[in-house]
PDB file of C-alpha atoms in Angstrom:
ATOM      1  CA  UNK A   1     -99.968  33.797 105.029  1.00 45.00           C
ATOM      2  CA  UNK A   2    -100.878  31.347 107.798  1.00 55.00           C
ATOM      3  CA  UNK A   3     -97.226  30.397 108.306  1.00 70.00           C
ATOM      4  CA  UNK A   4     -96.356  34.006 109.106  1.00 87.00           C
ATOM      5  CA  UNK A   5     -99.152  34.443 111.609  1.00 92.00           C
ATOM      6  CA  UNK A   6     -98.889  31.310 113.734  1.00 93.00           C
ATOM      7  CA  UNK A   7     -96.054  29.464 115.436  1.00 95.00           C
ATOM      8  CA  UNK A   8     -95.996  25.747 116.135  1.00 95.00           C
ATOM      9  CA  UNK A   9     -96.555  24.977 119.769  1.00 95.00           C
ATOM     10  CA  UNK A  10     -92.898  24.250 120.384  1.00 95.00           C
ATOM     11  CA  UNK A  11     -91.128  26.147 123.145  1.00 95.00           C
ATOM     12  CA  UNK A  12     -87.962  26.708 121.097  1.00 96.00           C
ATOM     13  CA  UNK A  13     -89.942  27.999 118.090  1.00 96.00           C
ATOM     14  CA  UNK A  14     -92.021  30.294 120.296  1.00 97.00           C
ATOM     15  CA  UNK A  15     -88.936  31.687 122.053  1.00 97.00           C
ATOM     16  CA  UNK A  16     -87.220  32.268 118.713  1.00 97.00           C
ATOM     17  CA  UNK A  17     -90.270  34.138 117.361  1.00 97.00           C
ATOM     18  CA  UNK A  18     -90.598  36.066 120.629  1.00 97.00           C
ATOM     19  CA  UNK A  19     -86.981  37.207 120.400  1.00 97.00           C
ATOM     20  CA  UNK A  20     -87.588  38.379 116.826  1.00 96.00           C
ATOM     21  CA  UNK A  21     -90.680  40.288 117.957  1.00 97.00           C
ATOM     22  CA  UNK A  22     -88.822  41.885 120.891  1.00 97.00           C
ATOM     23  CA  UNK A  23     -86.086  43.085 118.530  1.00 97.00           C
ATOM     24  CA  UNK A  24     -88.751  44.578 116.255  1.00 96.00           C
ATOM     25  CA  UNK A  25     -90.492  46.248 119.183  1.00 96.00           C
ATOM     26  CA  UNK A  26     -87.207  47.792 120.318  1.00 96.00           C
ATOM     27  CA  UNK A  27     -86.800  49.322 116.864  1.00 95.00           C
ATOM     28  CA  UNK A  28     -90.335  50.725 116.824  1.00 93.00           C
ATOM     29  CA  UNK A  29     -90.655  51.751 120.484  1.00 90.00           C
ATOM     30  CA  UNK A  30     -87.437  53.407 121.705  1.00 90.00           C
ATOM     31  CA  UNK A  31     -87.956  52.684 125.391  1.00 92.00           C
ATOM     32  CA  UNK A  32     -89.021  49.050 125.066  1.00 95.00           C
ATOM     33  CA  UNK A  33     -87.398  47.117 127.931  1.00 96.00           C
ATOM     34  CA  UNK A  34     -86.841  43.440 127.181  1.00 96.00           C
ATOM     35  CA  UNK A  35     -85.527  42.795 130.708  1.00 96.00           C
ATOM     36  CA  UNK A  36     -89.137  42.928 131.930  1.00 96.00           C
ATOM     37  CA  UNK A  37     -89.569  39.418 130.507  1.00 97.00           C
ATOM     38  CA  UNK A  38     -87.658  36.973 132.702  1.00 97.00           C
ATOM     39  CA  UNK A  39     -89.057  33.816 131.140  1.00 97.00           C
ATOM     40  CA  UNK A  40     -91.371  32.669 128.360  1.00 97.00           C
ATOM     41  CA  UNK A  41     -93.454  29.560 128.913  1.00 97.00           C
ATOM     42  CA  UNK A  42     -95.576  27.542 126.520  1.00 97.00           C
ATOM     43  CA  UNK A  43     -98.578  25.641 127.885  1.00 95.00           C
ATOM     44  CA  UNK A  44    -101.835  24.109 126.702  1.00 91.00           C
ATOM     45  CA  UNK A  45    -104.756  26.521 126.652  1.00 86.00           C
ATOM     46  CA  UNK A  46    -107.181  26.545 129.533  1.00 78.00           C
ATOM     47  CA  UNK A  47    -110.653  27.956 128.841  1.00 80.00           C
ATOM     48  CA  UNK A  48    -109.519  29.509 125.548  1.00 76.00           C
ATOM     49  CA  UNK A  49    -106.969  31.826 127.144  1.00 85.00           C
ATOM     50  CA  UNK A  50    -104.272  32.731 124.605  1.00 90.00           C
ATOM     51  CA  UNK A  51    -101.638  34.408 126.721  1.00 92.00           C
ATOM     52  CA  UNK A  52    -100.790  36.126 129.969  1.00 92.00           C
ATOM     53  CA  UNK A  53     -98.048  38.170 131.554  1.00 94.00           C
ATOM     54  CA  UNK A  54     -97.384  38.102 135.304  1.00 94.00           C
ATOM     55  CA  UNK A  55     -95.993  41.480 136.392  1.00 93.00           C
ATOM     56  CA  UNK A  56     -94.622  40.102 139.675  1.00 94.00           C
ATOM     57  CA  UNK A  57     -92.651  37.142 138.326  1.00 96.00           C
ATOM     58  CA  UNK A  58     -92.073  38.695 134.861  1.00 96.00           C
ATOM     59  CA  UNK A  59     -93.171  35.408 133.291  1.00 97.00           C
ATOM     60  CA  UNK A  60     -94.940  35.527 129.949  1.00 97.00           C
ATOM     61  CA  UNK A  61     -97.074  32.455 129.252  1.00 97.00           C
ATOM     62  CA  UNK A  62     -98.369  31.651 125.791  1.00 96.00           C
ATOM     63  CA  UNK A  63    -101.080  29.031 125.418  1.00 95.00           C
ATOM     64  CA  UNK A  64    -101.414  26.540 122.577  1.00 94.00           C
ATOM     65  CA  UNK A  65    -104.701  26.199 120.757  1.00 89.00           C
ATOM     66  CA  UNK A  66    -104.830  23.353 118.228  1.00 89.00           C
ATOM     67  CA  UNK A  67    -101.027  23.037 118.375  1.00 92.00           C
ATOM     68  CA  UNK A  68    -100.304  26.678 117.407  1.00 93.00           C
ATOM     69  CA  UNK A  69     -99.861  30.079 118.982  1.00 94.00           C
ATOM     70  CA  UNK A  70    -100.888  33.250 117.166  1.00 92.00           C
ATOM     71  CA  UNK A  71     -98.152  35.769 116.461  1.00 94.00           C
ATOM     72  CA  UNK A  72    -100.624  38.535 117.298  1.00 92.00           C
ATOM     73  CA  UNK A  73    -100.973  37.028 120.787  1.00 93.00           C
ATOM     74  CA  UNK A  74     -97.209  36.890 121.245  1.00 96.00           C
ATOM     75  CA  UNK A  75     -96.892  40.561 120.284  1.00 96.00           C
ATOM     76  CA  UNK A  76     -99.828  41.565 122.503  1.00 93.00           C
ATOM     77  CA  UNK A  77     -98.489  39.807 125.595  1.00 95.00           C
ATOM     78  CA  UNK A  78     -94.941  41.052 125.063  1.00 97.00           C
ATOM     79  CA  UNK A  79     -96.295  44.601 124.896  1.00 96.00           C
ATOM     80  CA  UNK A  80     -98.146  43.997 128.191  1.00 94.00           C
ATOM     81  CA  UNK A  81     -94.751  43.399 129.794  1.00 95.00           C
ATOM     82  CA  UNK A  82     -93.876  47.057 129.221  1.00 94.00           C
ATOM     83  CA  UNK A  83     -97.116  48.538 130.462  1.00 87.00           C
ATOM     84  CA  UNK A  84     -96.561  50.978 133.301  1.00 77.00           C
ATOM     85  CA  UNK A  85     -99.899  49.966 134.788  1.00 75.00           C
ATOM     86  CA  UNK A  86    -100.968  46.428 135.591  1.00 75.00           C
ATOM     87  CA  UNK A  87    -104.643  47.119 135.020  1.00 67.00           C
ATOM     88  CA  UNK A  88    -106.429  44.955 132.487  1.00 70.00           C
ATOM     89  CA  UNK A  89    -109.360  47.271 132.009  1.00 72.00           C
ATOM     90  CA  UNK A  90    -110.706  48.163 128.595  1.00 78.00           C
ATOM     91  CA  UNK A  91    -108.703  51.378 128.437  1.00 77.00           C
ATOM     92  CA  UNK A  92    -105.333  49.640 128.788  1.00 80.00           C
ATOM     93  CA  UNK A  93    -106.329  46.549 126.814  1.00 81.00           C
ATOM     94  CA  UNK A  94    -107.291  48.962 124.045  1.00 81.00           C
ATOM     95  CA  UNK A  95    -103.916  50.676 124.186  1.00 84.00           C
ATOM     96  CA  UNK A  96    -102.114  47.314 124.146  1.00 87.00           C
ATOM     97  CA  UNK A  97    -104.191  46.167 121.182  1.00 85.00           C
ATOM     98  CA  UNK A  98    -103.606  49.448 119.355  1.00 85.00           C
ATOM     99  CA  UNK A  99     -99.823  49.097 119.825  1.00 90.00           C
ATOM    100  CA  UNK A 100    -100.060  45.452 118.724  1.00 90.00           C
ATOM    101  CA  UNK A 101    -101.869  46.434 115.536  1.00 87.00           C
ATOM    102  CA  UNK A 102     -99.308  49.145 114.887  1.00 90.00           C
ATOM    103  CA  UNK A 103     -96.493  46.591 115.223  1.00 94.00           C
ATOM    104  CA  UNK A 104     -98.271  44.175 112.867  1.00 92.00           C
ATOM    105  CA  UNK A 105     -98.842  46.962 110.346  1.00 91.00           C
ATOM    106  CA  UNK A 106     -95.137  47.867 110.413  1.00 93.00           C
ATOM    107  CA  UNK A 107     -93.700  44.321 110.557  1.00 93.00           C
ATOM    108  CA  UNK A 108     -96.180  41.604 109.523  1.00 91.00           C
ATOM    109  CA  UNK A 109     -99.016  43.168 107.523  1.00 89.00           C
ATOM    110  CA  UNK A 110    -100.466  39.781 106.525  1.00 87.00           C
ATOM    111  CA  UNK A 111    -101.409  39.129 110.146  1.00 88.00           C
ATOM    112  CA  UNK A 112    -103.723  42.147 110.256  1.00 83.00           C
ATOM    113  CA  UNK A 113    -106.228  40.331 108.034  1.00 79.00           C
ATOM    114  CA  UNK A 114    -105.368  36.889 109.364  1.00 78.00           C
ATOM    115  CA  UNK A 115    -106.789  37.729 112.789  1.00 72.00           C
ATOM    116  CA  UNK A 116    -110.204  38.252 111.196  1.00 72.00           C
ATOM    117  CA  UNK A 117    -110.355  35.076 109.097  1.00 73.00           C
ATOM    118  CA  UNK A 118    -108.580  32.385 111.145  1.00 72.00           C
ATOM    119  CA  UNK A 119    -110.740  30.710 113.801  1.00 69.00           C
ATOM    120  CA  UNK A 120    -107.838  30.083 116.184  1.00 68.00           C
ATOM    121  CA  UNK A 121    -106.388  33.579 115.920  1.00 73.00           C
ATOM    122  CA  UNK A 122    -109.673  35.427 115.681  1.00 68.00           C
ATOM    123  CA  UNK A 123    -109.449  38.721 117.458  1.00 65.00           C
ATOM    124  CA  UNK A 124    -111.616  39.309 120.482  1.00 65.00           C
ATOM    125  CA  UNK A 125    -114.218  41.802 119.204  1.00 62.00           C
ATOM    126  CA  UNK A 126    -114.103  43.679 122.505  1.00 64.00           C
ATOM    127  CA  UNK A 127    -110.394  44.390 121.980  1.00 63.00           C
ATOM    128  CA  UNK A 128    -111.210  45.832 118.587  1.00 66.00           C
ATOM    129  CA  UNK A 129    -113.717  48.180 120.222  1.00 65.00           C
ATOM    130  CA  UNK A 130    -111.253  49.062 123.011  1.00 63.00           C
ATOM    131  CA  UNK A 131    -108.580  49.921 120.441  1.00 64.00           C
ATOM    132  CA  UNK A 132    -110.875  52.525 118.869  1.00 64.00           C
ATOM    133  CA  UNK A 133    -110.435  54.670 122.009  1.00 58.00           C
ATOM    134  CA  UNK A 134    -106.869  55.244 120.855  1.00 59.00           C
ATOM    135  CA  UNK A 135    -107.641  55.900 117.208  1.00 59.00           C
ATOM    136  CA  UNK A 136    -110.210  58.652 117.644  1.00 49.00           C
TER     137      UNK A 136
END
C-alpha cells in the first residue's frame, strides 16, 4: 500500500506520477485543463509544507518530507491549478480536498486510508473538516 501512496523524492518520478494523475483527472473532470501547470518542481520541505501552486507563474512545487512525496498531495495541488479562485480559505480548501478524495476513491482507494495512518502523509485535520462542507 505504501508504494502506491508515496513517490520517491526524484523529480523524474514525481513528474511521471503527476502526468498519470493529470490524465486520470482529465477522465474524471471533463474540463480539467493541464495547460494551467507550466512546470513541476521538487524541493525539500520548509516548515512542513507539502505542496503549493503559484497561479501567476503556473508553477506547482511539491516538497519532500523524509525523501518522499505523498500522492494525495500531488493530486491536491494539481487540482488547485484548476481552481477558478485563488483563495486559500477553508471553503475552497474544503472543495479541493473533497475533489482530491473523490479522485483517490475512483483511482487509488488504498490512499484513502493511508493518509490516516502514515505520519508523513497524515491529512491535515482542518482539511477533513473543510471537506465536510461539500458532503452535507
